[in-house]
Coordinates of C-alpha atoms in Angstrom, one line a residue:
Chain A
X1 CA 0.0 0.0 0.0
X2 CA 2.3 2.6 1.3
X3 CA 4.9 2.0 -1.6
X4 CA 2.4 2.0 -4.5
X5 CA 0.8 5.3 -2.9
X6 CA 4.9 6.9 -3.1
X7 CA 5.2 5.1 -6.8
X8 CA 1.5 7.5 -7.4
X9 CA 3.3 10.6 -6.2
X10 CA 6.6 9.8 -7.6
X11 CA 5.0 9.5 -11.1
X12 CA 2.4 12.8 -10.4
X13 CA 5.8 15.0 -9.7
X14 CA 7.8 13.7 -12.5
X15 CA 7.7 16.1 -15.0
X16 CA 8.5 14.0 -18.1
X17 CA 5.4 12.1 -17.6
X18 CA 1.7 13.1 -17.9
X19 CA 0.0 13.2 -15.1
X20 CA -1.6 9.5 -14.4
X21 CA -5.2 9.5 -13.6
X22 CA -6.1 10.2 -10.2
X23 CA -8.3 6.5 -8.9
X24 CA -11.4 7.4 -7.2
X25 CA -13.0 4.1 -6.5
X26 CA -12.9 1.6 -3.0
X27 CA -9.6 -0.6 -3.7
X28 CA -11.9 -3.5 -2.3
X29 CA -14.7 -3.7 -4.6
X30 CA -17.9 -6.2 -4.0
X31 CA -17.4 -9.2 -6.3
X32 CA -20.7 -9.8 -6.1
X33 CA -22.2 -6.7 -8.0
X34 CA -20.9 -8.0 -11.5
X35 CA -21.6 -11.8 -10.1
X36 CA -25.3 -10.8 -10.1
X37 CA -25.6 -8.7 -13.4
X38 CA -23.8 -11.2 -15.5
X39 CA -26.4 -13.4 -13.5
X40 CA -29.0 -11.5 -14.8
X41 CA -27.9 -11.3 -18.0
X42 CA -27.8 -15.1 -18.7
X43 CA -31.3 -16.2 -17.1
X44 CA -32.8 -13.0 -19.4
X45 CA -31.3 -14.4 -22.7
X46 CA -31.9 -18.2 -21.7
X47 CA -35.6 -17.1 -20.5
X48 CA -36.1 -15.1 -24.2
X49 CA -34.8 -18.8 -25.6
X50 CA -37.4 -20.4 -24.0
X51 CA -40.5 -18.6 -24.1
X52 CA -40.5 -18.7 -27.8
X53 CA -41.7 -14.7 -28.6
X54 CA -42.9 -13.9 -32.2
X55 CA -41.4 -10.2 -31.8
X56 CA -42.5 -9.6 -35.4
X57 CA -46.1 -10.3 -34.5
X58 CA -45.9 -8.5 -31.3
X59 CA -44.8 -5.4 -33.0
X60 CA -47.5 -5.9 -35.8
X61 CA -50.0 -5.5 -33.1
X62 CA -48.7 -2.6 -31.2
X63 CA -51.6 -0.3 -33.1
X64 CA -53.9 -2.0 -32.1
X65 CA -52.8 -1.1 -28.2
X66 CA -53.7 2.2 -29.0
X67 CA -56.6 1.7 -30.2
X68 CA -58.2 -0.8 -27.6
X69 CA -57.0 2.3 -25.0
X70 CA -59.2 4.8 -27.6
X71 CA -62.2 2.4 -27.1
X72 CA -61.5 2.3 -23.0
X73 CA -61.1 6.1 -22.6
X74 CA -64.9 6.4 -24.7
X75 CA -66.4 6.0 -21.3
X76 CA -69.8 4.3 -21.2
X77 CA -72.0 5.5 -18.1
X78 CA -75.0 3.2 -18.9
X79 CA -74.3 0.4 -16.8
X80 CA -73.2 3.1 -14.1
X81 CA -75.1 1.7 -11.2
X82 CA -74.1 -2.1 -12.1
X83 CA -70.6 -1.0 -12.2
X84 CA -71.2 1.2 -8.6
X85 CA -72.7 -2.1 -6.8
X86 CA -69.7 -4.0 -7.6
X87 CA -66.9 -1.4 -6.6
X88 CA -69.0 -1.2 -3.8
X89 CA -68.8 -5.1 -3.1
X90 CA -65.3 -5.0 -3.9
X91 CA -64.7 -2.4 -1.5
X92 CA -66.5 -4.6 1.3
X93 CA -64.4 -7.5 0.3
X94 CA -61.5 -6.1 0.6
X95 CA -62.4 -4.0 4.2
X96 CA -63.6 -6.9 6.0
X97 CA -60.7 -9.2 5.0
X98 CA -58.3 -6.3 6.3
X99 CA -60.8 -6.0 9.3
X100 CA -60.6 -10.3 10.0
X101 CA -56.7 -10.1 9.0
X102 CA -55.6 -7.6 11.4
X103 CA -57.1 -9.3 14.4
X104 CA -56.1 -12.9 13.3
X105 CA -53.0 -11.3 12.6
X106 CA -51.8 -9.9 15.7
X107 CA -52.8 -12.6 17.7
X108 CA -50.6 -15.0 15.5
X109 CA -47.9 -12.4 15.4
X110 CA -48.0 -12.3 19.0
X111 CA -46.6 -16.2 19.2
X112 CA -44.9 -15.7 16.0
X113 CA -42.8 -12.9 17.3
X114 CA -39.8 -14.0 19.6
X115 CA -39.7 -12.2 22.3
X116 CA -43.1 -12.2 23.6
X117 CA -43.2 -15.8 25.1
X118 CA -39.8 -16.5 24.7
X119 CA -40.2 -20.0 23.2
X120 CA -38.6 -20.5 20.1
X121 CA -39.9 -23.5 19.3
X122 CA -43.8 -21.8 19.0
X123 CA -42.5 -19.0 17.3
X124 CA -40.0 -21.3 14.5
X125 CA -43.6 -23.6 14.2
X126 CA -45.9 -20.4 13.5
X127 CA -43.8 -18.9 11.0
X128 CA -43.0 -21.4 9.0
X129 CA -46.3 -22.5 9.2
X130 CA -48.0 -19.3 7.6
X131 CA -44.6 -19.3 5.0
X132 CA -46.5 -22.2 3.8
X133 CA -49.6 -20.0 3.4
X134 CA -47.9 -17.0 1.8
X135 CA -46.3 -18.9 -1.0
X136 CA -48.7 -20.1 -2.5
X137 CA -51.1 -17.2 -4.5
X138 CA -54.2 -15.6 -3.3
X139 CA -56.2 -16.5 -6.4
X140 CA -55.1 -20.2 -6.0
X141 CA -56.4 -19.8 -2.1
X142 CA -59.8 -18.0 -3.1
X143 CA -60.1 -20.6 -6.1
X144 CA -59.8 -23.4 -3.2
X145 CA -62.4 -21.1 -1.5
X146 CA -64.7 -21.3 -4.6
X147 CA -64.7 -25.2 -4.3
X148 CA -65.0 -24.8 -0.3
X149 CA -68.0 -22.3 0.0
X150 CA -69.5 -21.8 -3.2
X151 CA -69.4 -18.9 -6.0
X152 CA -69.6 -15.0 -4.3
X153 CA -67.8 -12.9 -2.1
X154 CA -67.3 -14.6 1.1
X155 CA -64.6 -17.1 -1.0
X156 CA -62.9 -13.6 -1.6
X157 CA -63.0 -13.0 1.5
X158 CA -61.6 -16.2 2.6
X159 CA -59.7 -16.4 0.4
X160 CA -57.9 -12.7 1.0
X161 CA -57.8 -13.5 4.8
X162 CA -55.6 -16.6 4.4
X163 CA -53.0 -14.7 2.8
X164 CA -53.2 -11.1 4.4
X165 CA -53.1 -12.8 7.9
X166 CA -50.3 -14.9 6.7
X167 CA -48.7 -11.4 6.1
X168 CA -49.3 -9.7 9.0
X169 CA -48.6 -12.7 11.1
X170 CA -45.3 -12.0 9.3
X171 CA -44.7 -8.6 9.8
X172 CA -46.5 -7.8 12.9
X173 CA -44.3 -10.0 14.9
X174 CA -41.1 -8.1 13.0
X175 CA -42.6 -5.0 14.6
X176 CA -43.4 -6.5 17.7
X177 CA -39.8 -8.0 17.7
X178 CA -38.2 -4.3 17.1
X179 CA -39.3 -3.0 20.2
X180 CA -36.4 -3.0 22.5
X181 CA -35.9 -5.5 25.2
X182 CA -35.4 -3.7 28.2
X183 CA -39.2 -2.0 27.9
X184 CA -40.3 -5.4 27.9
X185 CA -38.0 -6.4 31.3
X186 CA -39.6 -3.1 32.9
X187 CA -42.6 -4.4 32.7
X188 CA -41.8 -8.1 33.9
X189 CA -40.0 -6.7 36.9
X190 CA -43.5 -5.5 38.1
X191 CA -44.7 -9.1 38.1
X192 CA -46.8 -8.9 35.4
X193 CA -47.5 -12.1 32.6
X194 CA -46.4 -12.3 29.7
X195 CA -50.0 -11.7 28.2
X196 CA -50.2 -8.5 30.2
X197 CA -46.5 -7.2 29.0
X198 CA -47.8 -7.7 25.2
X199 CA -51.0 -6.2 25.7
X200 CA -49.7 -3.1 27.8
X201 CA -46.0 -2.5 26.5
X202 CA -45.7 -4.3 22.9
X203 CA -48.6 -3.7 21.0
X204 CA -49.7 -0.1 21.8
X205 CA -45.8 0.4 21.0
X206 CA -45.9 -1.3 17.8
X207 CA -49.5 0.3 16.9
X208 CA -48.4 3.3 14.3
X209 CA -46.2 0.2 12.3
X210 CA -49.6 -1.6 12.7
X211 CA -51.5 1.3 11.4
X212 CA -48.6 1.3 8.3
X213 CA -48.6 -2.3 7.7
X214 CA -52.7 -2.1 7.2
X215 CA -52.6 0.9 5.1
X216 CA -50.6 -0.7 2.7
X217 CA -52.0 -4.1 2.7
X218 CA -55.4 -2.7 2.2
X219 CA -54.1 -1.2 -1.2
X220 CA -52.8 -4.3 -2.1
X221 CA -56.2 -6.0 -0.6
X222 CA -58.0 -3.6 -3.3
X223 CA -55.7 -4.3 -6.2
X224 CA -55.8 -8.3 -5.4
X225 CA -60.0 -7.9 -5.5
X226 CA -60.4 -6.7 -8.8
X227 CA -58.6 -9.6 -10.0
X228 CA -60.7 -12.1 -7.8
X229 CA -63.5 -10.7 -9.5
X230 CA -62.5 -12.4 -12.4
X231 CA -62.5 -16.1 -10.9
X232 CA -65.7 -15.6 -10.1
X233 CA -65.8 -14.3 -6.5
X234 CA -67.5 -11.5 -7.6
X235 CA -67.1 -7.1 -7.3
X236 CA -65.8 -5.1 -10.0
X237 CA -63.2 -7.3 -11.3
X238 CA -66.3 -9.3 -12.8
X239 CA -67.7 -6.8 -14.7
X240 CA -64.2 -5.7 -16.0
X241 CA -63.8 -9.3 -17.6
X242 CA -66.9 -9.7 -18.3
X243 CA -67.3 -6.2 -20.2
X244 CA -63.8 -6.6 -21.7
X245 CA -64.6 -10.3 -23.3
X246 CA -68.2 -9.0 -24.6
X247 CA -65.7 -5.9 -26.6
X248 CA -67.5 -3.5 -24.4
X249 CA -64.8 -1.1 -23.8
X250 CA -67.1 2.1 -22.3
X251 CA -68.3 0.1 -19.5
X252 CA -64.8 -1.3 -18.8
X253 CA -62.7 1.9 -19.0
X254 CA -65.6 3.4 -16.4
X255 CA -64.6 0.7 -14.1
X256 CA -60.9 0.8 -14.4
X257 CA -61.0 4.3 -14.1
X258 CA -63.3 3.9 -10.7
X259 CA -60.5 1.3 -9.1
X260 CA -57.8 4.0 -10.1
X261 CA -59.5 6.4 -7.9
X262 CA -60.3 4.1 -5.1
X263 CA -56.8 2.6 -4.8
X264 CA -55.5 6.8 -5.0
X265 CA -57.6 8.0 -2.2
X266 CA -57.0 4.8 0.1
X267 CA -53.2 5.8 -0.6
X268 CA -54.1 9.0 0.5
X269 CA -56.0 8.6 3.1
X270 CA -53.4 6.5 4.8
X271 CA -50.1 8.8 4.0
X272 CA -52.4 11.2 6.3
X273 CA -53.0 8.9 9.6
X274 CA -49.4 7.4 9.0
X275 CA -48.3 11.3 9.8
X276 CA -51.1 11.7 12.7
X277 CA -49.0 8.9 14.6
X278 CA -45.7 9.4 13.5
Chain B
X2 CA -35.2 -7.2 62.1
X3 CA -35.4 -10.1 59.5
X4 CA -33.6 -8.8 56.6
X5 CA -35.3 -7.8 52.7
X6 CA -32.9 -9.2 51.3
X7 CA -30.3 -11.7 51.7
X8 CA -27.3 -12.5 48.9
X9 CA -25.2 -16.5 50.3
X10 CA -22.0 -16.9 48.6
X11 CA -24.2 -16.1 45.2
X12 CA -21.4 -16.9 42.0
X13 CA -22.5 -15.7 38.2
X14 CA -20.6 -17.1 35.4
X15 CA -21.4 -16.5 31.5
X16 CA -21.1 -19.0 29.4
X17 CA -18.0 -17.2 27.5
X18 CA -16.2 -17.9 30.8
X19 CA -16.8 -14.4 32.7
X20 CA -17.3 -14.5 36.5
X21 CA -19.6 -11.8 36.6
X22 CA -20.1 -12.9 40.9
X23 CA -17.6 -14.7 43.0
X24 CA -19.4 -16.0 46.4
X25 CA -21.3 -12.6 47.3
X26 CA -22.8 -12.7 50.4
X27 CA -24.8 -9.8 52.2
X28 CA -27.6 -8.7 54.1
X29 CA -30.1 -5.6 53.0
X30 CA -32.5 -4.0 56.1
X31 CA -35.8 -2.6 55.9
X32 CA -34.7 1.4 54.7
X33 CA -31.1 1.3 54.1
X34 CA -29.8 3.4 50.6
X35 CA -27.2 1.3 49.4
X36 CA -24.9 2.7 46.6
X37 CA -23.0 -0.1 44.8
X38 CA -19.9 1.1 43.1
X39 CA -17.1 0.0 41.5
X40 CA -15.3 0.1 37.5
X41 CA -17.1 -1.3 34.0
X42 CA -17.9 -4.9 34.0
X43 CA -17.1 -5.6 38.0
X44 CA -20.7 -6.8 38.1
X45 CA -22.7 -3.8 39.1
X46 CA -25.8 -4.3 36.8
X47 CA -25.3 -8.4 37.5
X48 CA -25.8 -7.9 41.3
X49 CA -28.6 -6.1 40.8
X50 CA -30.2 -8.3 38.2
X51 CA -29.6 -11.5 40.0
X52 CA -32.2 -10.3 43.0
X53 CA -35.5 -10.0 40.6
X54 CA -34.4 -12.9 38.5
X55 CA -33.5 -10.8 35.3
X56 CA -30.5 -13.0 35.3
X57 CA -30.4 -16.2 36.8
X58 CA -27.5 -17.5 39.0
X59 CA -25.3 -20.0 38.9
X60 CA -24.5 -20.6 42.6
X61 CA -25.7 -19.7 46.1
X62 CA -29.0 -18.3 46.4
X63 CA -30.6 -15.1 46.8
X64 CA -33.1 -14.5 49.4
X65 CA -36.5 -11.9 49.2
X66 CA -38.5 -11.0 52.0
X67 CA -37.4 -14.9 53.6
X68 CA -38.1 -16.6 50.5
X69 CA -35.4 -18.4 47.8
X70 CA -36.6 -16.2 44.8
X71 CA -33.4 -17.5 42.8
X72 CA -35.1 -20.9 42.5
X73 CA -39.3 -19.6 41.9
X74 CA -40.6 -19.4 38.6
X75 CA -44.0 -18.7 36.6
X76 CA -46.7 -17.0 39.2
X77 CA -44.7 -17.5 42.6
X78 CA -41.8 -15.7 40.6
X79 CA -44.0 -12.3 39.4
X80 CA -45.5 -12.3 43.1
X81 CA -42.0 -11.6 44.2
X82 CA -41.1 -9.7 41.5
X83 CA -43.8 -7.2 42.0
X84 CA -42.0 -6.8 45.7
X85 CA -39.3 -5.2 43.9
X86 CA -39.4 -2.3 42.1
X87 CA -36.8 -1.2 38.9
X88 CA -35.3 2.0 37.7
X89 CA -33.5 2.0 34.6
X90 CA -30.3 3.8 33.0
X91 CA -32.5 4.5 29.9
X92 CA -36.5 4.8 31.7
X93 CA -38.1 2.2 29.4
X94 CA -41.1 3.5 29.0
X95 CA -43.6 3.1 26.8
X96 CA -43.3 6.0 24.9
X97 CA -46.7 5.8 22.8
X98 CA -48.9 5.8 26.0
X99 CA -49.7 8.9 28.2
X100 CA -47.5 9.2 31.6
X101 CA -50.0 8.3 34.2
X102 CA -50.8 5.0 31.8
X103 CA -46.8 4.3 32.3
X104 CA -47.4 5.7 36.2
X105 CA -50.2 2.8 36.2
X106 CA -47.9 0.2 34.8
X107 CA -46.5 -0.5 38.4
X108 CA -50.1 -2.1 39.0
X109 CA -50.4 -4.7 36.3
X110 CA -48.7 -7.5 38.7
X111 CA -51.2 -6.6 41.1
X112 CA -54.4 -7.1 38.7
X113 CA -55.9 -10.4 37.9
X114 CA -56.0 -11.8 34.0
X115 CA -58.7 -10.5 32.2
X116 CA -58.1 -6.6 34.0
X117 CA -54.4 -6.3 33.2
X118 CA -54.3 -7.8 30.2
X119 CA -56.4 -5.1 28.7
X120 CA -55.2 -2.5 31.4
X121 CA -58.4 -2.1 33.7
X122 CA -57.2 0.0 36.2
X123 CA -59.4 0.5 39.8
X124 CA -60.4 4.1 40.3
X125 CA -58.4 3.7 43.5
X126 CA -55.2 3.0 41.4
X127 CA -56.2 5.6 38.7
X128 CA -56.3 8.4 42.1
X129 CA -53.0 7.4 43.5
X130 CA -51.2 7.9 40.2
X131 CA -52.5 10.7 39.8
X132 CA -51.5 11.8 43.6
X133 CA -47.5 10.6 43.0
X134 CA -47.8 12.4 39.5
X135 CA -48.2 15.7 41.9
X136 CA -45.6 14.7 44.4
X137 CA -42.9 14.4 41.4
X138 CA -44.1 17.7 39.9
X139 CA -45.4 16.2 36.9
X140 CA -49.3 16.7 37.1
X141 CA -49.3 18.8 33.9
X142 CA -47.9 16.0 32.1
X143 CA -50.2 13.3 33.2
X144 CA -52.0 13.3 29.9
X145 CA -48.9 13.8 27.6
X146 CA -47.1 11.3 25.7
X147 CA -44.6 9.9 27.2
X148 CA -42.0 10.1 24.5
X149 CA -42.9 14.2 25.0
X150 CA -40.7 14.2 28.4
X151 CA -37.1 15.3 29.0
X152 CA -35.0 12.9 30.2
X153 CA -35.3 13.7 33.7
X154 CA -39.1 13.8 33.7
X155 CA -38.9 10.2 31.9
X156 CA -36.8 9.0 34.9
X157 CA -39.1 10.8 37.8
X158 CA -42.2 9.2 35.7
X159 CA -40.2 5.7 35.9
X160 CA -39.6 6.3 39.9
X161 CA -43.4 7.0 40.1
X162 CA -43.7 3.6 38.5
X163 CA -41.8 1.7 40.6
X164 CA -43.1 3.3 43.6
X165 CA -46.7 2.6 42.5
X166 CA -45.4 -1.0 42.9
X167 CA -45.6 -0.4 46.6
X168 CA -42.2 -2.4 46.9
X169 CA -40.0 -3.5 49.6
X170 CA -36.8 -2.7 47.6
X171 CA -36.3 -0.4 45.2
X172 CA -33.2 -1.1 42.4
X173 CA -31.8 1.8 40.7
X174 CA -29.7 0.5 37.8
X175 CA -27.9 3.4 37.0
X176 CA -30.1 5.8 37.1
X177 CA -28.6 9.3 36.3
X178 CA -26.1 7.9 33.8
X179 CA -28.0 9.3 30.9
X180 CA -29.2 12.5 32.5
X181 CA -27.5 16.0 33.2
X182 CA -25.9 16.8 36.5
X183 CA -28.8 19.3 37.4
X184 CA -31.2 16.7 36.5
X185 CA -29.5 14.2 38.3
X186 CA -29.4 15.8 41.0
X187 CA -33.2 16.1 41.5
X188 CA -33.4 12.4 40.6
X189 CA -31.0 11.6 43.4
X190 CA -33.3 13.6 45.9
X191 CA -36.4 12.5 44.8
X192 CA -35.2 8.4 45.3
X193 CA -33.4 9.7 48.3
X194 CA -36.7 11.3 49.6
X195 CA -39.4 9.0 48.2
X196 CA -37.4 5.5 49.8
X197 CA -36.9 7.4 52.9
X198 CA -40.4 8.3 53.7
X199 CA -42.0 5.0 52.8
X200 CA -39.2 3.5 54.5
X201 CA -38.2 1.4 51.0
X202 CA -34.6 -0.3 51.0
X203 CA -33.2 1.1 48.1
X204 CA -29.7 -0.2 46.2
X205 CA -28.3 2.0 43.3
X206 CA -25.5 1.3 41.2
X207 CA -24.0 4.4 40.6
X208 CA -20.4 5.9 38.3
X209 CA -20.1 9.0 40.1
X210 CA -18.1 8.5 43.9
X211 CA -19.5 11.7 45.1
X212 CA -23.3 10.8 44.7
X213 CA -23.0 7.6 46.6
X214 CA -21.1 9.4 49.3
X215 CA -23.6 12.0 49.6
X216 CA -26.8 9.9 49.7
X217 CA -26.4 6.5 50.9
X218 CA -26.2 5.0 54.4
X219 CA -24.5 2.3 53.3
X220 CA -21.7 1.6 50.4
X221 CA -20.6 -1.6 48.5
X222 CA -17.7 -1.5 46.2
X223 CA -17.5 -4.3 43.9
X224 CA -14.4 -5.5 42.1
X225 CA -13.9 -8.3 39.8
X226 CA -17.3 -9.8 41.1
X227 CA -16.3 -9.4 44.5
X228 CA -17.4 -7.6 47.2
X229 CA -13.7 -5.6 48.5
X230 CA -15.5 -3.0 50.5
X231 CA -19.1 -2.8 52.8
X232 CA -19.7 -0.4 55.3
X233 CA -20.7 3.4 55.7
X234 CA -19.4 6.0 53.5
X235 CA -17.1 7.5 56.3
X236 CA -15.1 4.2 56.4
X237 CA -14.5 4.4 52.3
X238 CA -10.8 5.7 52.5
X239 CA -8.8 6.5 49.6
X240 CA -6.9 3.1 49.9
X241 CA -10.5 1.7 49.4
X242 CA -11.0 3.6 47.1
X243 CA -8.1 2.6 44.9
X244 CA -8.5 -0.9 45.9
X245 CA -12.0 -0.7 44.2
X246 CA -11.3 0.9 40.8
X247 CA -7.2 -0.3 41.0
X248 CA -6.5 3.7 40.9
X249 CA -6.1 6.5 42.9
X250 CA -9.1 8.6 43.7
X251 CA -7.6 11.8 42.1
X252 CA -7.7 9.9 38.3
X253 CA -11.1 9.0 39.3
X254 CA -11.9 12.6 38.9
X255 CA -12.1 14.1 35.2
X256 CA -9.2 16.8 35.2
X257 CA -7.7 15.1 38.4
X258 CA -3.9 16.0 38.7
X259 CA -2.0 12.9 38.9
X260 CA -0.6 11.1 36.1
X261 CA -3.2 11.0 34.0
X262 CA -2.2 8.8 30.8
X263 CA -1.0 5.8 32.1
X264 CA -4.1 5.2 34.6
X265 CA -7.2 6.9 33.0
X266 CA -6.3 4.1 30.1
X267 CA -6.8 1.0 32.3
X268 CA -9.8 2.2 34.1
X269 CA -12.0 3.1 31.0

């Protein structure tokens, strides 16, 4: 080190050469940076391989993206109150699975999370338990609900519930895991269970990551509806498929539009509480 | 007088090979104030720990109020718990809840299942919290958050909590560590004051020799995990003194005028 950095000066002072460009970069650069692109780079090419794509076709057809989106913005208002029941129905959905997810989820956060009981064991089983539930899709979970409890919205709602309280589950107990230790041992010094520390110290601590955590996963919740609609559990993502297959493009662009709107103002509406408990 | 607390030959080793306690024994009375002293890592905040079970021990036994607690667990462990109250270097508090919910805290190990686990307070309670609150000087606060406090209001709210307790001993684990020396100084009256008129045993470990020579009634110098020194503060001599923190009392002082660089180096 300390002879190359003399060589450096050596060579800036000499006259008779140029001056050699200063280096500005760590000497200890991460291998894995150019690991991962090259990574990248491979699986993209090997994946274009295998999929097969007729580019020319595709590109033939990129008018006619244009024009579908002409027919969607000629908004059709006729089946207004149709389209209004379902968002409505979607909106329910999607509220009452937050509504059954949040409680469902705190309570398995609360053994999920390891330092509430302090047995590993119970918290190791409940994770990887709802892991299980996570990977697997919502749509597969509210198809399975289809087959379990008939066609309509409580399979969406089912269905949502198994994954959002698989999510919360998840990152409830993170939250109730980042509050420090030593609050928790205040509160056990007094003689009070563990049931009583959670309840009094953890979770009103961990409520504003609660509030954020909902917020967000009511967007998603929203979002994830409009496609459920389309395997038949019913709300606005129904008449979006249903209007799009029947090449009625008014009543379809008035729906997307509507979920735009809705998803914005729930977004919204929760940057504003998120700063109320900040 | 039976004592509050009793220590026999009580050992703590880690398990990467520290002896945190070599074979303390003592004896705490009903309303001494007990300053434990002595340099980083001598087993201050172990001592301390060991009496309401926050660590466990690996030898001897520690006696509360006539009973082994260094053996209890589950429910005959948080009733002798709740016979101790805690004060902390950095107040743990809940800072999301008001201050007379934190104030109430100090009740949950009294309350029965359903009641504490969603925080059912008695009127009775509620009124007393409310009545320390105003001996502390923090009425106007009650209602605030608690993360709105200074640090020396978080600490008086966290002596209110212990207090509320209604303990026999009070532990102070450094308690004016994080605080500045005005405010610390109305922390050290307050536990000084509060202990004393309840008549409360109270045990502080404490960093600053001149606090535990002005408060307590009783000090205990800890070195290495032993006990090298017991007994009032006039008997703490400067060869104590050095034989506690294995330097002279002037280095011990920032500024001091001895020489400074090769001591100040093994102490920190």
């Amino acid at each position: 080190m300390s002879v190359n950095s003399k060589e450096n000066i050596l060579v800036l002072n000499s006259p008779k050469n140029k001056p050699k460009r200063i280096p500005v970069k760590c000497k200890q650069t991460n291998r894995f940076i150019p690991v991962f692109l090259i990574g990248v780079v491979v699986l993209s090419v090997l994946s274009l391989v295998y999929l097969e794509i007729d580019w020319i076709k595709m590109f033939s057809r990129i008018p006619q993206i244009g024009e579908v989106f002409w027919d969607l913005g000629h908004l059709d208002f006729a089946n207004i109150d149709l389209i209004f029941t379902s968002l409505i129905e979607t909106i329910s959905i999607a509220v009452l699975s937050l509504l059954y997810s949040l409680i469902l989820g705190i309570i398995f956060g609360m053994f999920a999370a390891r330092n509430v009981f302090n047995i590993p064991f119970l918290s190791v089983i409940t994770q990887s338990f709802f892991t299980f539930l996570r990977a697997v899709p919502t749509p597969v979970w509210v198809l399975l609900m289809l087959v379990c409890l008939g066609m309509g919205p409580q399979a969406g709602v089912a269905g949502l519930c198994v994954h959002t309280t698989a999510f919360f589950t998840k990152s409830f107990a993170q939250s109730f895991e980042s509050i420090p230790d030593e609050t928790i041992e205040a509160l056990e010094v007094t003689g009070a269970n563990k049931l009583t520390v959670f309840t009094n110290a953890i979770l009103p601590a961990a409520v504003s990551q609660i509030v954020a955590w909902a917020g967000m996963r009511l967007e998603t919740n929203f979002s994830e509806c409009a496609i459920l609609g389309m395997v038949g559990a019913g709300g606005i993502g129904f008449v979006i498929s249903n209007s799009l297959q029947g090449y009625d493009y008014g009543t379809a662009g008035v729906a997307i539009l509507l979920v735009f709107i809705v998803a914005y103002c729930i977004e919204r509406i929760f940057v504003r509480i998120k700063k109320k408990f900040a | 007088m039976q004592p509050i607390l009793k220590f026999n030959n009580v050992s703590k080793h880690y398990p990467n090979g520290v002896h945190a306690l070599r074979g303390v024994s003592l004896d705490v009375k009903q309303g001494e104030f007990i300053s434990i002293i002595g340099p980083s890592g001598s087993g201050k905040s172990t001592l301390l720990r060991a009496i309401n079970r926050l660590i466990p021990i690996s030898g001897g036994e520690v006696l509360l109020d006539g009973e082994v607690i260094s053996k209890q667990r589950g429910k005959s462990l948080r009733r002798q718990r709740r016979k101790v109250g805690m004060i902390f270097q950095n107040y743990n508090l809940v800072y999301s809840l008001s201050v007379v919910q934190n104030v109430l805290h100090g009740r949950l190990g009294y309350m029965s299942g359903i009641k504490g686990v969603f925080g059912i307070y008695s009127e009775e309670d509620k009124q007393k919290a409310l009545d320390l609150l105003k001996e502390m000087g923090l009425e106007q606060f009650s209602y605030n958050r608690a993360s709105d406090l200074s640090g020396g209001q978080k600490q008086r709210v966290g002596i209110a909590r212990a207090i509320m307790q209604e303990p026999k001993l009070l532990l102070c684990d450094e308690p004016i560590a994080s605080l500045d020396p005005s405010s610390a100084k109305t922390i050290m009256e307050l536990l000084h004051d509060m202990t004393q008129k309840r008549n409360i045993s109270c045990m502080v470990n404490l960093h600053q020799l001149d606090v535990a020579l002005k408060y307590s009634t009783r000090i205990i110098g800890l070195s290495k995990g032993e006990v090298v020194f017991d007994g009032p503060p006039e008997k703490l001599t400067d060869e104590m003194i050095e034989k506690i923190y294995g330097t002279s009392r002037d280095n011990l002082m920032i500024g001091g005028n001895a020489d400074e660089k090769a001591d100040t180096a093994d102490c920190a």
